[in-house]
Coordinates of C-alpha atoms in Angstrom, one line a residue:
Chain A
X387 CA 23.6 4.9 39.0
X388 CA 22.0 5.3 35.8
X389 CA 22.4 1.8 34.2
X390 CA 22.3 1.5 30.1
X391 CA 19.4 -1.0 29.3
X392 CA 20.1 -4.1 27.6
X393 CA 19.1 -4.9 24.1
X394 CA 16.6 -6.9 25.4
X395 CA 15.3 -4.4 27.6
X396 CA 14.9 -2.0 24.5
X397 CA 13.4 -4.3 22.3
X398 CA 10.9 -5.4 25.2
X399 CA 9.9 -1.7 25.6
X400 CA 9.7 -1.3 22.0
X401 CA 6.8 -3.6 21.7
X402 CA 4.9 -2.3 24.7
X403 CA 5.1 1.3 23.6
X404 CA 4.4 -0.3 19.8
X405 CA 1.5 -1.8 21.1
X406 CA -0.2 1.2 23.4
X407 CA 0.5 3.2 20.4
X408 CA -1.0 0.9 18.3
X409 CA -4.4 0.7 20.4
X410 CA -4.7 4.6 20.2
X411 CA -4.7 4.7 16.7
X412 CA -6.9 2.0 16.4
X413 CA -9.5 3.6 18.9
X414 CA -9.0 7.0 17.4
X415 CA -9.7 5.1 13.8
X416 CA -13.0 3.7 15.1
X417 CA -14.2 6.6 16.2
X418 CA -13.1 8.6 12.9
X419 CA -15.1 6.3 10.9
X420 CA -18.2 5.9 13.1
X421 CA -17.7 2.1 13.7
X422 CA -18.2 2.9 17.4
X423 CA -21.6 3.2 18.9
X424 CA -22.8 6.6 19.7
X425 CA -22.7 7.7 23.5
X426 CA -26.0 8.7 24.1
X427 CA -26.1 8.5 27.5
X428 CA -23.5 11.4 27.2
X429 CA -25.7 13.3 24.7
X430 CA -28.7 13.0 27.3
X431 CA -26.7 13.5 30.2
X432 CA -28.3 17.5 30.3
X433 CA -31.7 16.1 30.0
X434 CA -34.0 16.9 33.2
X435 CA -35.7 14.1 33.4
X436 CA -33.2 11.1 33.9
X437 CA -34.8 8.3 33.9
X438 CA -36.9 9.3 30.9
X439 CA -33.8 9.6 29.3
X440 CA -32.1 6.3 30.0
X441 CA -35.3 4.6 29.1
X442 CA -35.1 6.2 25.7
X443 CA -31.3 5.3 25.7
X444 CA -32.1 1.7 25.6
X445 CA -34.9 1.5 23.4
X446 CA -33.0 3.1 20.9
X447 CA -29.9 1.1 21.3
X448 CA -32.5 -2.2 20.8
X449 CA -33.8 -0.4 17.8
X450 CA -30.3 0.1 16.5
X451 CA -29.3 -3.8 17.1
X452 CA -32.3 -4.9 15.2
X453 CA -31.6 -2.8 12.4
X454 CA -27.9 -3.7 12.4
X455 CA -29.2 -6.9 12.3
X456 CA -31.5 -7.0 9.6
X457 CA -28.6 -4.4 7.5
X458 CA -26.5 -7.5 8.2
X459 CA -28.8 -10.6 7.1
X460 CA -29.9 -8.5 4.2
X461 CA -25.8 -7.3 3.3
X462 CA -24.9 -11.2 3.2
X463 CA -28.1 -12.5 1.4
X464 CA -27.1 -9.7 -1.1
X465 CA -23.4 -11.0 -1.4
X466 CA -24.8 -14.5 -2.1
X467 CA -27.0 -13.5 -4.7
X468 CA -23.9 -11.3 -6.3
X469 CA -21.8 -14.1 -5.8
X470 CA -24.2 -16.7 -7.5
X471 CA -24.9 -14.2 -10.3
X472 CA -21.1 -13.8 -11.2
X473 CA -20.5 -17.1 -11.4
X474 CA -17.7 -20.1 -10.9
X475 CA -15.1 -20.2 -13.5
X476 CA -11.5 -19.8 -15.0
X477 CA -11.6 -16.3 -16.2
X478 CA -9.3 -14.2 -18.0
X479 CA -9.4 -10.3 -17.8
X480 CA -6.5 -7.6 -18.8
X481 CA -6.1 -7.2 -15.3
X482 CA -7.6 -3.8 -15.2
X483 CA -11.4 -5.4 -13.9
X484 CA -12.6 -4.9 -17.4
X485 CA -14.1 -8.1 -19.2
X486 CA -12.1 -7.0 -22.8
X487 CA -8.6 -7.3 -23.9
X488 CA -7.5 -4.3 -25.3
X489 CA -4.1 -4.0 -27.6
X490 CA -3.8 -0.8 -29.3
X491 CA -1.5 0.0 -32.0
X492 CA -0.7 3.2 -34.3
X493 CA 0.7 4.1 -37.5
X494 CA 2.5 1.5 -38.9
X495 CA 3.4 -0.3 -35.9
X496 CA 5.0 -3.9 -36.7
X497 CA 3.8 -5.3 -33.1
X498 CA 1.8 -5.1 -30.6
X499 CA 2.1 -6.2 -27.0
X500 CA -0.2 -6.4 -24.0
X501 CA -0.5 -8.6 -20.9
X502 CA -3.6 -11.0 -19.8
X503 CA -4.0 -12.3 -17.0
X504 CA -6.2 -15.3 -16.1
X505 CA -8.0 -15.9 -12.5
X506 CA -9.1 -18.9 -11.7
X507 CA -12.3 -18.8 -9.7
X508 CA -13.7 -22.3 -10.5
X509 CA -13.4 -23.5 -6.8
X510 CA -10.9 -26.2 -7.8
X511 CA -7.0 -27.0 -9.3
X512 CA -7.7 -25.5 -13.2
X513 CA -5.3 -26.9 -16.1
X514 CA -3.0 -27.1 -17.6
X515 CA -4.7 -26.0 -20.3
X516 CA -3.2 -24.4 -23.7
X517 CA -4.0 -20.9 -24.7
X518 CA -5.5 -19.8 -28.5
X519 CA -6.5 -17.0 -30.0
X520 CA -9.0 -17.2 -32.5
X521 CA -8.8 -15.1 -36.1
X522 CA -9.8 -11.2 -35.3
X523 CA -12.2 -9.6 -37.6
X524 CA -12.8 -6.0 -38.1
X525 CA -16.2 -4.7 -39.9
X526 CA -15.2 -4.6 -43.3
X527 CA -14.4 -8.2 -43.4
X528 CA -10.3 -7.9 -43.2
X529 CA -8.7 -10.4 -40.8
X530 CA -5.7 -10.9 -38.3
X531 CA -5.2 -14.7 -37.8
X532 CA -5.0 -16.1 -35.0
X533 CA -2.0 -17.3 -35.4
X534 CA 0.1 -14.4 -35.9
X535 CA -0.2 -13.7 -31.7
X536 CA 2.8 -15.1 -29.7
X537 CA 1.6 -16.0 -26.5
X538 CA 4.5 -16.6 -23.5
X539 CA 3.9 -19.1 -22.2
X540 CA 1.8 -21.3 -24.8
X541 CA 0.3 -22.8 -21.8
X542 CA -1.0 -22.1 -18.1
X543 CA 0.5 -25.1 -15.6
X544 CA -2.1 -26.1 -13.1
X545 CA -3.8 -22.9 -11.3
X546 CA -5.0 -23.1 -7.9
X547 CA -8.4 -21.9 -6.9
X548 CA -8.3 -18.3 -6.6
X549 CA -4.8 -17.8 -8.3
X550 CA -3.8 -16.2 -11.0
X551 CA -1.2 -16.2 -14.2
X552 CA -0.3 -13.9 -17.3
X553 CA 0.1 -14.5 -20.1
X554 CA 2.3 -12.2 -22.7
X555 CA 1.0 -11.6 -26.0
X556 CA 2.6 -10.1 -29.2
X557 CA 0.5 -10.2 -32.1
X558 CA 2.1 -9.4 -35.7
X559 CA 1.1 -6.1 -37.4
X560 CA 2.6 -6.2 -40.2
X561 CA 0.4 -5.1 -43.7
X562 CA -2.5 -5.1 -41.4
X563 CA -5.0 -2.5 -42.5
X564 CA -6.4 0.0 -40.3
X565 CA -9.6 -0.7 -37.9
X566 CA -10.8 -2.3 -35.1
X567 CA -10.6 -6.0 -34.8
X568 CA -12.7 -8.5 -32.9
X569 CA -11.7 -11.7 -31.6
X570 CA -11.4 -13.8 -28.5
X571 CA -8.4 -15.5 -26.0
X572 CA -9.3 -19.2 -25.6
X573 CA -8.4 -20.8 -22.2
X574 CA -10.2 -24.0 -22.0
X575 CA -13.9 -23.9 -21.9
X576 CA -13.5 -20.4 -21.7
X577 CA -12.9 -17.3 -22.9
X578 CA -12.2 -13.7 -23.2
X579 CA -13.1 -10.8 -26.1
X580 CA -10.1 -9.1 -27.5
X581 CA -10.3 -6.1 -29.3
X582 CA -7.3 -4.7 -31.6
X583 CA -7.4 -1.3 -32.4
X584 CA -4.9 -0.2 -35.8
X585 CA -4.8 3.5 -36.0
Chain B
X1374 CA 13.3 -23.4 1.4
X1375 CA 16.8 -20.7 1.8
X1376 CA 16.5 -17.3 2.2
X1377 CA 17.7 -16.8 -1.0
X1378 CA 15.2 -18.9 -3.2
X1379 CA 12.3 -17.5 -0.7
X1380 CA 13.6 -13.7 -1.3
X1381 CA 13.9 -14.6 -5.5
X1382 CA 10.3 -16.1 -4.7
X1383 CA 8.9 -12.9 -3.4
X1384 CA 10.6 -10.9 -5.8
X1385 CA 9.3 -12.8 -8.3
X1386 CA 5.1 -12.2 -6.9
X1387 CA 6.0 -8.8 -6.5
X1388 CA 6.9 -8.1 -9.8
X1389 CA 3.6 -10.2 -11.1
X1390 CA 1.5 -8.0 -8.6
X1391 CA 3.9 -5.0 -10.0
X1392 CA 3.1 -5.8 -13.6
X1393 CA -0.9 -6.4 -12.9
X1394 CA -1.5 -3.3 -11.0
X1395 CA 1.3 -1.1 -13.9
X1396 CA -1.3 -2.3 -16.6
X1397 CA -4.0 -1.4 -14.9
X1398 CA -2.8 1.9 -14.0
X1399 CA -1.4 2.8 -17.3
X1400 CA -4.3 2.3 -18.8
X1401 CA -6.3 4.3 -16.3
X1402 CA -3.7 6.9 -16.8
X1403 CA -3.8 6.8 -20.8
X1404 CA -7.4 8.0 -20.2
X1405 CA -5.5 11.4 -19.4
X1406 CA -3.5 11.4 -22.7
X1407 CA -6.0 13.0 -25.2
X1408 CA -6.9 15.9 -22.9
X1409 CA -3.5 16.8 -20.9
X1410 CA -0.5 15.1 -22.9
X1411 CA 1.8 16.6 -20.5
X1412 CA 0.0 16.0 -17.7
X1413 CA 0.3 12.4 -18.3
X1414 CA 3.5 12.0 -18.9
X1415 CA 4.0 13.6 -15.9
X1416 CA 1.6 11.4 -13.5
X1417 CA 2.9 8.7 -15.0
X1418 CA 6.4 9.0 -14.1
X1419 CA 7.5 8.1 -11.0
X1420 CA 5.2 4.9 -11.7
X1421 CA 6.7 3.9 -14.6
X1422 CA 10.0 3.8 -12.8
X1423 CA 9.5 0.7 -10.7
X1424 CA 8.7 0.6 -7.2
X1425 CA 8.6 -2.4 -5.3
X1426 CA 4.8 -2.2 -5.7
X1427 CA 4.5 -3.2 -1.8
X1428 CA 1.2 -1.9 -1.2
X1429 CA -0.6 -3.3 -4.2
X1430 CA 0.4 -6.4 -4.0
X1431 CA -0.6 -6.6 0.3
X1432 CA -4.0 -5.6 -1.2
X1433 CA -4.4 -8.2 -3.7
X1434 CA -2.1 -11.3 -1.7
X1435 CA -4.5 -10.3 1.5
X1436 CA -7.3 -10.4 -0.6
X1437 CA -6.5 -13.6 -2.4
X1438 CA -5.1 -15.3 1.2
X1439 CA -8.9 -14.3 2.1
X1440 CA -10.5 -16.0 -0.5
X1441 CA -10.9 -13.3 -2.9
X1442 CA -9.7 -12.7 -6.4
X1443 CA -6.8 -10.4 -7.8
X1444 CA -10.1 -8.5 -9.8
X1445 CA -12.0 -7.9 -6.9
X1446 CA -8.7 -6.0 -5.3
X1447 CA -7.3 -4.4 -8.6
X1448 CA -8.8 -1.1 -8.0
X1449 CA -7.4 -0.9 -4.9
X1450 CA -4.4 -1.8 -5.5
X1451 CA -4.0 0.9 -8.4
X1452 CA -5.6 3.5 -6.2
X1453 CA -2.9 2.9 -3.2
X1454 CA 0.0 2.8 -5.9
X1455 CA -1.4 6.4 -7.2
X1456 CA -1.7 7.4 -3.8
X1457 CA 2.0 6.4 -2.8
X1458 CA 3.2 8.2 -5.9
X1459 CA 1.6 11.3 -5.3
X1460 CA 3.0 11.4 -1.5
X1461 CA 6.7 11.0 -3.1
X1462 CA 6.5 13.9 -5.6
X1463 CA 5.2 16.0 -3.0
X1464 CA 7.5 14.3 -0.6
X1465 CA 10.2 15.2 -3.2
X1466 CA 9.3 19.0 -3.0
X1467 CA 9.1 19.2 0.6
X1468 CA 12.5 17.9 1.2
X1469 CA 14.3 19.4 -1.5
X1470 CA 15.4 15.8 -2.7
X1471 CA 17.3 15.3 -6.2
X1472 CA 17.2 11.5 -6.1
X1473 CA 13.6 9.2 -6.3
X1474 CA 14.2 5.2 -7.8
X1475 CA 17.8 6.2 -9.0
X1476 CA 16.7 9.2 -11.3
X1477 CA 16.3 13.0 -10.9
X1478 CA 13.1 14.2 -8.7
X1479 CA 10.1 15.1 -10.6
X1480 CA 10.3 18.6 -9.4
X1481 CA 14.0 19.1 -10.7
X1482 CA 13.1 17.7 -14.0
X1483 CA 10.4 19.8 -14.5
X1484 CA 10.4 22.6 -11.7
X1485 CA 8.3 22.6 -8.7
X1486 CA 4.7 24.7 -10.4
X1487 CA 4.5 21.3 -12.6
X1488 CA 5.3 18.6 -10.3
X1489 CA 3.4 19.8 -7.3
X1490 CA 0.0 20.0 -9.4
X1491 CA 1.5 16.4 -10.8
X1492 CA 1.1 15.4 -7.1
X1493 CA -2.1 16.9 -6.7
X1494 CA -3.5 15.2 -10.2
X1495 CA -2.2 11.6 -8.9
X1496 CA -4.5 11.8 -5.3
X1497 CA -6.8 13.2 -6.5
X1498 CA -7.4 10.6 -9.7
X1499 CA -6.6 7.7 -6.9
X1500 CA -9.9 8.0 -5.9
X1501 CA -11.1 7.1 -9.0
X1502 CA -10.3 3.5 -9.2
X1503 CA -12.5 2.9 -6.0
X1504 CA -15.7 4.0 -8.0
X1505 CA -17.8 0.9 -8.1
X1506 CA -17.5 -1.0 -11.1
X1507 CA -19.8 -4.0 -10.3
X1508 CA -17.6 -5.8 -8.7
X1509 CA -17.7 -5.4 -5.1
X1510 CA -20.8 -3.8 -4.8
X1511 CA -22.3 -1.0 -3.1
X1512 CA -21.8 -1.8 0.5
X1513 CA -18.0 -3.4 0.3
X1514 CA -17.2 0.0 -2.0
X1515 CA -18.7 2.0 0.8
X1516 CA -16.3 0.4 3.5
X1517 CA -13.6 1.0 1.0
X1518 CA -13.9 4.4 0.3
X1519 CA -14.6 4.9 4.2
X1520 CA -11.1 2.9 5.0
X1521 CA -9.6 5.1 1.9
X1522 CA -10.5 8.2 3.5
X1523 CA -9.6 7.8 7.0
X1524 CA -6.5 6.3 5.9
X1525 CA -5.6 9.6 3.7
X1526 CA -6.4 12.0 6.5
X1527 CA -4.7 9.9 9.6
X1528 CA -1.8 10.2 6.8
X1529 CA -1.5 13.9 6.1
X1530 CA -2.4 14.8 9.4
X1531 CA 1.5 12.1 10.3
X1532 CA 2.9 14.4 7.4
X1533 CA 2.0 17.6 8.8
X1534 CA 3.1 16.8 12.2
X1535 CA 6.6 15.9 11.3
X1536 CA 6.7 19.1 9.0
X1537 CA 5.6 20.9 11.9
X1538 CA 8.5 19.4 14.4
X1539 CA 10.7 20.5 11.7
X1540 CA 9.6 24.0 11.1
X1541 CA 9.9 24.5 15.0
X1542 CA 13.2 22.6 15.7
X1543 CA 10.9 20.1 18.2
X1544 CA 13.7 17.6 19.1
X1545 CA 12.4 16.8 23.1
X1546 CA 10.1 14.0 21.5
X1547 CA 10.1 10.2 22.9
X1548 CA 10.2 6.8 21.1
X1549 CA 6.4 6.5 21.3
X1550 CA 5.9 9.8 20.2
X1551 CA 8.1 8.9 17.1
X1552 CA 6.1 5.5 16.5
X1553 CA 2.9 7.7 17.1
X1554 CA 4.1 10.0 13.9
X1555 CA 5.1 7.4 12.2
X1556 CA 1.8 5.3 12.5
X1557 CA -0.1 8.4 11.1
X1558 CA 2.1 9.4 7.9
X1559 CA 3.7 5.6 6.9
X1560 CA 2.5 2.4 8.4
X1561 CA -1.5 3.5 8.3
X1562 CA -1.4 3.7 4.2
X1563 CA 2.1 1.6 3.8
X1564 CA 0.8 -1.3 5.6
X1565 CA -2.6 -1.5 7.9
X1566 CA -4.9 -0.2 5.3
X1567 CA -3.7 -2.1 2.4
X1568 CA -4.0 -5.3 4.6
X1569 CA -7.5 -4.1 6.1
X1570 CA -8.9 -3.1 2.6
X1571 CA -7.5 -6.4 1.2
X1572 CA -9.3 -8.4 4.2
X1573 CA -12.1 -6.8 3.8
X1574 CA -12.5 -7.7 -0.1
X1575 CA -11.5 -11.1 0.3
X1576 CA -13.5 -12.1 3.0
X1577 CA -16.5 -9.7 1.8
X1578 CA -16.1 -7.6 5.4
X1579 CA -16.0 -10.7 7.9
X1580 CA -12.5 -10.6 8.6
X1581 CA -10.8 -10.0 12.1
X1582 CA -9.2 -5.9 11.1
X1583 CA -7.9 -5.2 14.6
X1584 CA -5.1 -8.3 14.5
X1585 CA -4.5 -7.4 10.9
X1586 CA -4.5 -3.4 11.8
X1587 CA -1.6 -4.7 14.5
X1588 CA 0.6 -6.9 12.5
X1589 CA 0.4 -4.4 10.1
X1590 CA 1.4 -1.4 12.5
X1591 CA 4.3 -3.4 14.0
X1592 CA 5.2 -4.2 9.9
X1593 CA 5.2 -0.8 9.2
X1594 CA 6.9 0.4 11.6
X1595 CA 9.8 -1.9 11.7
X1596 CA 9.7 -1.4 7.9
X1597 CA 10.5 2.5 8.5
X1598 CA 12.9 2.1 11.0
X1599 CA 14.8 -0.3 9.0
X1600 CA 14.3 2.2 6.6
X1601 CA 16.1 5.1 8.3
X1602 CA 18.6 3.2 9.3
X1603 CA 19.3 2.1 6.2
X1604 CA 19.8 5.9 5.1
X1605 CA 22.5 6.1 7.6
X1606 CA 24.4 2.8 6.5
X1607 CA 23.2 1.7 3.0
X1608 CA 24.5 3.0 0.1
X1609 CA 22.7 5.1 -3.0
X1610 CA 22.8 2.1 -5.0
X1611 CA 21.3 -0.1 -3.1
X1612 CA 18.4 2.6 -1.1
X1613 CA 18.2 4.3 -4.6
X1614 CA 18.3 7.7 -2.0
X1615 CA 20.9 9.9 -1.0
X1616 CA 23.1 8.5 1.7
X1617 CA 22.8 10.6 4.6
X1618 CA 19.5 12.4 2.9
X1619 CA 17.3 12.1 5.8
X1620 CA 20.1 14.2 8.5
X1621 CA 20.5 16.7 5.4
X1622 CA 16.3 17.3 5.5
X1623 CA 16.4 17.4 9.2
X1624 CA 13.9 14.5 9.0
X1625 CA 12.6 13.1 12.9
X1626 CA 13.8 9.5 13.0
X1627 CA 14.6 7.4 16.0
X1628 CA 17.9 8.0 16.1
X1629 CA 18.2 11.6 16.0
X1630 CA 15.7 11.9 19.4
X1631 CA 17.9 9.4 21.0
X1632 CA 20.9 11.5 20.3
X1633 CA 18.9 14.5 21.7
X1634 CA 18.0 12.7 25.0
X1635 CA 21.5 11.5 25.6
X1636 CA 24.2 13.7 24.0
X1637 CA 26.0 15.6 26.5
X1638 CA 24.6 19.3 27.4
X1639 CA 27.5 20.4 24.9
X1640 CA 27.0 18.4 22.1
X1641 CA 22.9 18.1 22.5
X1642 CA 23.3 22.0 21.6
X1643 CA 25.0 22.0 18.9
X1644 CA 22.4 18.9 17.2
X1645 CA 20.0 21.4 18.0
X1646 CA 21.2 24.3 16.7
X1647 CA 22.2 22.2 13.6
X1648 CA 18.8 20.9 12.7
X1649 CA 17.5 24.6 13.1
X1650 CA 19.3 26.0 11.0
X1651 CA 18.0 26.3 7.4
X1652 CA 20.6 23.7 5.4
X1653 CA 23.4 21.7 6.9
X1654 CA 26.7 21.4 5.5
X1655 CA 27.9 17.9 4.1
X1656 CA 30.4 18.7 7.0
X1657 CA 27.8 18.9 9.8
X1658 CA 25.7 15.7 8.3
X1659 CA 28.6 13.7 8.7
X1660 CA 29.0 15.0 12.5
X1661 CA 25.6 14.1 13.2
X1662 CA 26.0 10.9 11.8
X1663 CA 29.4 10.4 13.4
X1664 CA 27.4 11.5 17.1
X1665 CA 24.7 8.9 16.5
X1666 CA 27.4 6.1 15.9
X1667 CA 29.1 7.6 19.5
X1668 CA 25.9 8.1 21.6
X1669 CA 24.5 4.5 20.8
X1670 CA 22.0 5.8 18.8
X1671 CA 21.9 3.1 15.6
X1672 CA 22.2 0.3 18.0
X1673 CA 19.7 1.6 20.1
X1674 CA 17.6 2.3 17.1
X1675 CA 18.6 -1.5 15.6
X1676 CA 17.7 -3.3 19.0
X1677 CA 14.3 -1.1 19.3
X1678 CA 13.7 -1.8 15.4
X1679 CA 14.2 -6.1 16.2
X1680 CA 12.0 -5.9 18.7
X1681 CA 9.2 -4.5 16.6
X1682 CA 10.2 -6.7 13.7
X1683 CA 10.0 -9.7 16.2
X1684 CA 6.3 -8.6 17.2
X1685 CA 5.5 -8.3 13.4
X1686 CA 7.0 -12.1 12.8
X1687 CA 4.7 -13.4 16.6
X1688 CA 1.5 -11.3 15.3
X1689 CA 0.9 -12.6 11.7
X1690 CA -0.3 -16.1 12.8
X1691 CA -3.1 -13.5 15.3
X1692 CA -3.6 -12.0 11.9
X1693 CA -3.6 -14.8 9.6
X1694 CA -4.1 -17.7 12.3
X1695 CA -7.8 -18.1 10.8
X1696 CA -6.8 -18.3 7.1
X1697 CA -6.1 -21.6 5.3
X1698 CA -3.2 -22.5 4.3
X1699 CA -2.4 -21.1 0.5
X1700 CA 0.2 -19.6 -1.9
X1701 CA -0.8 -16.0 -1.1
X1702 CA -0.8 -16.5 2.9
X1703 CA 2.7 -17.9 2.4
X1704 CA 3.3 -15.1 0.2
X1705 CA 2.5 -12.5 2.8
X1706 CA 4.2 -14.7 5.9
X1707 CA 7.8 -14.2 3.5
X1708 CA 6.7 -10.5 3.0
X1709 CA 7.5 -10.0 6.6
X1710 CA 10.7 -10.9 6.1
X1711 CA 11.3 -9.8 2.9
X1712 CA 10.7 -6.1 4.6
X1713 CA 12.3 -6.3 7.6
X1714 CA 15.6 -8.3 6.3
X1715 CA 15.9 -6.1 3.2
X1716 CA 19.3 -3.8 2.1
X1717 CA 17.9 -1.6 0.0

């Protein structure tokens, strides 16, 4: 008699057949993008002369660990360096990976809004800590106070390492002339350009 | 912590993940606006109205639980969302559908010429923001672009497969061969690669990818199951889909191959015959759905769906078991059941 399985029955099958299926992708991947070590005692496996050809199997594969090897010791001293280079510290960004805050506006516009966001890579707990934006001054001397930006919130609360927060801003617009304005986001001891364009 | 504050919690990083990765991509997309102005608005459509940003924010909480930063995953995280969106337009035109996020489809806004090469623009651009910028540098951005790649192809080769089952009316297909389709086309770029990609950032290519590539499969796929069977049960406001949408495309879930396999000889025929035939009445989708509810086939689908989601819940701490303890491991632990306990 054909017996209906259990609910436990199905879920229990559903994981083994998950996880067979599972293990074929994952071998398939690895083989897609050439993570898994060539068979070259397959490729040689035509070759007359054997033993000749498992010798050269071997020293090749030692040749290929050592350079692995080295690839590797070099990749991580490489990180470290990058790492080291970029440095430890709070830092704000637009959240796009670029190092400027950009607000654009057009025509008229009484406000402008963007978002910054501020990641905190100093290693430790950052803030709180209260956010200011300096005066923005364009090239022919006209100038957007600071004070005219809105930021939500005012303030970060503590950040942990690695974490990050926006911050909203809405700066004022209005009788501001046309051109491109230069200031910075204060967070702290650091900070962030800001560039306002007014078309 | 209840399930409510921890699913307002959730919702609350996803939308901070949403709103980093939208800014990001609209200002890669605003690049677009002097040259093609209806292009643009086009592309940035289906974005602007407000996924669940899933993938992005895997990327950048995996990257973060690894010890990385938001910055160093950002371009990722855009690329995947483009990605995503280009799949659903063409998704959109493949199955005819008239609903996406609650609003009409991109191609029956703006007919199916524009909103196929809409679809084409969006992959193609999500390459884009995996050029190296600096910050990764040259030999993270190469395993990047090599995860991005294989992840693309395993995905459109899953798509053509199920496009293919449906051209030829193939029913006679097993459970495995169903999670076997659905790893290719859904989990792969859903869930393993924005996990493996994220891994790889944050731990600068140390981390453990098999676990993650398994917690990730058995996420996905409890994710999609959940999925379909919320097309059969939910409602249109809730799913933001048409209820029933899946029977009316014909689409291969688990419950319509366990209907095949146990309908009687009678009533197997006419499910074939059904699915076959070019449309299907509302009529005949509402006898499917009534057969699946009489053959066992949404329990059946349920139990084999918890058993998956189980294995998800029993593999993160394989996955994650190295990680220290942090905001954005938490984040992902509640994303598992944020997913798989989810209505809409």
């Amino acid at each position: 008699m054909n017996e209906r399985p259990t609910p436990f029955d199905i879920s229990r099958r559903a994981v083994e057949q998950a996880t067979d299926v599972i293990g074929r992708l994952l071998q398939a991947f690895d083989v897609r993008a050439g993570t898994e070590p060539l068979d070259r005692a397959a490729r040689h496996r035509s070759d007359g002369d054997a033993p000749v050809a498992q010798m050269r199997d071997a020293v090749g594969r030692a040749v290929d660990l050592y350079l692995d090897l080295f690839q590797r010791t070099f990749d991580v001293y490489i990180d470290t360096v990058e790492r080291a280079l970029r440095g430890r510290s709070t830092t704000p960004s637009d959240g796009s990976g670029g190092d400027t805050f950009t607000l654009s506006a057009t025509g008229g516009q009484p406000l402008v809004a963007g978002e910054l966001f501020v990641h905190n890579f100093s290693g430790a707990t950052a803030g709180p800590v209260a956010v200011r934006i300096t005066d923005l001054t364009a090239h022919d001397g006209s100038v957007i106070r600071g004070d005219r930006a809105r930021l939500e919130p005012p303030s970060i609360d503590a950040l942990d390492h690695a974490a990050t927060a926006p911050v909203a801003v809405t700066l004022d617009l209005t009788a501001v002339r046309p051109g491109t304005y230069h200031g910075h986001a204060l967070f702290g001891d650091s900070a962030i350009p800001i560039r306002v364009e007014v078309r | 912590m209840t399930t409510t504050t921890t699913t307002e919690a959730v919702e609350a990083t996803l939308e901070r993940y949403g709103r980093m990765t939208a800014g990001a991509l609209g200002e890669f997309l605003d690049r677009l606006r002097p040259s093609a102005p209806g292009l643009a608005e086009l592309v940035a459509d289906y974005p602007s109205r407000g996924g669940k940003a899933i993938r992005p924010a895997l990327v950048m909480a995996t990257c973060q639980a690894f010890g990385g930063s938001p910055r160093d995953a950002i371009g990722p995280a855009v690329s995947i969302e483009m990605l995503h969106n280009a799949f659903l337009i063409h998704d959109d035109v493949e199955d005819a559908s008239e609903l996406r996020r609650g609003q009409s489809t991109l191609h029956r806004l703006h007919g199916i010429p524009l909103a196929v090469n809409a679809g084409d623009a969006l992959a193609m651009l999500a390459m884009q923001p995996l050029r190296d910028d600096g910050v990764l540098g040259s030999r993270l951005q190469h395993r990047v672009v090599t995860e991005y790649l294989a992840m693309a192809q395993r995905t459109v080769e899953g798509q053509a497969r199920e496009l293919e089952w449906r051209r030829d009316n193939v029913l006679d297909r097993t459970p495995e061969d169903y999670l076997e389709l659905i790893g290719a086309k859904t989990c792969w770029y859903t869930t393993i690669y924005p996990l493996r990609v994220g891994a790889l950032i944050g731990s600068r290519g140390a981390a453990d990818l098999g676990s993650l590539s398994r917690f990730g499969f058995y996420l996905g796929a409890a994710f999609q199951i959940r999925d379909d069977l919320l097309d059969l049960v939910g409602v249109t406001a809730d799913t933001g889909k048409e209820p029933l949408g899946d029977l009316r495309e014909g689409k291969r879930t688990l419950m319509l191959l366990h209907l095949v396999r146990h309908a009687s000889p009678e009533d197997r025929r006419w499910v074939v015959d059904t699915l076959g035939a070019e449309s299907r009445s509302a009529t005949e989708v509402a006898e499917l759905a009534a057969l699946m509810e009489r053959y066992g086939s949404i329990d059946f689908a349920t139990e084999y769906g918890q058993g998956i989601a189980d294995a998800a819940r029993r593999s993160f701490s394989d996955a994650f078991g190295n990680v220290p303890p942090s905001p954005h491991r938490q984040f992902l632990r509640d994303m598992v059941d944020y997913m798989l306990d989810r209505r809409g």
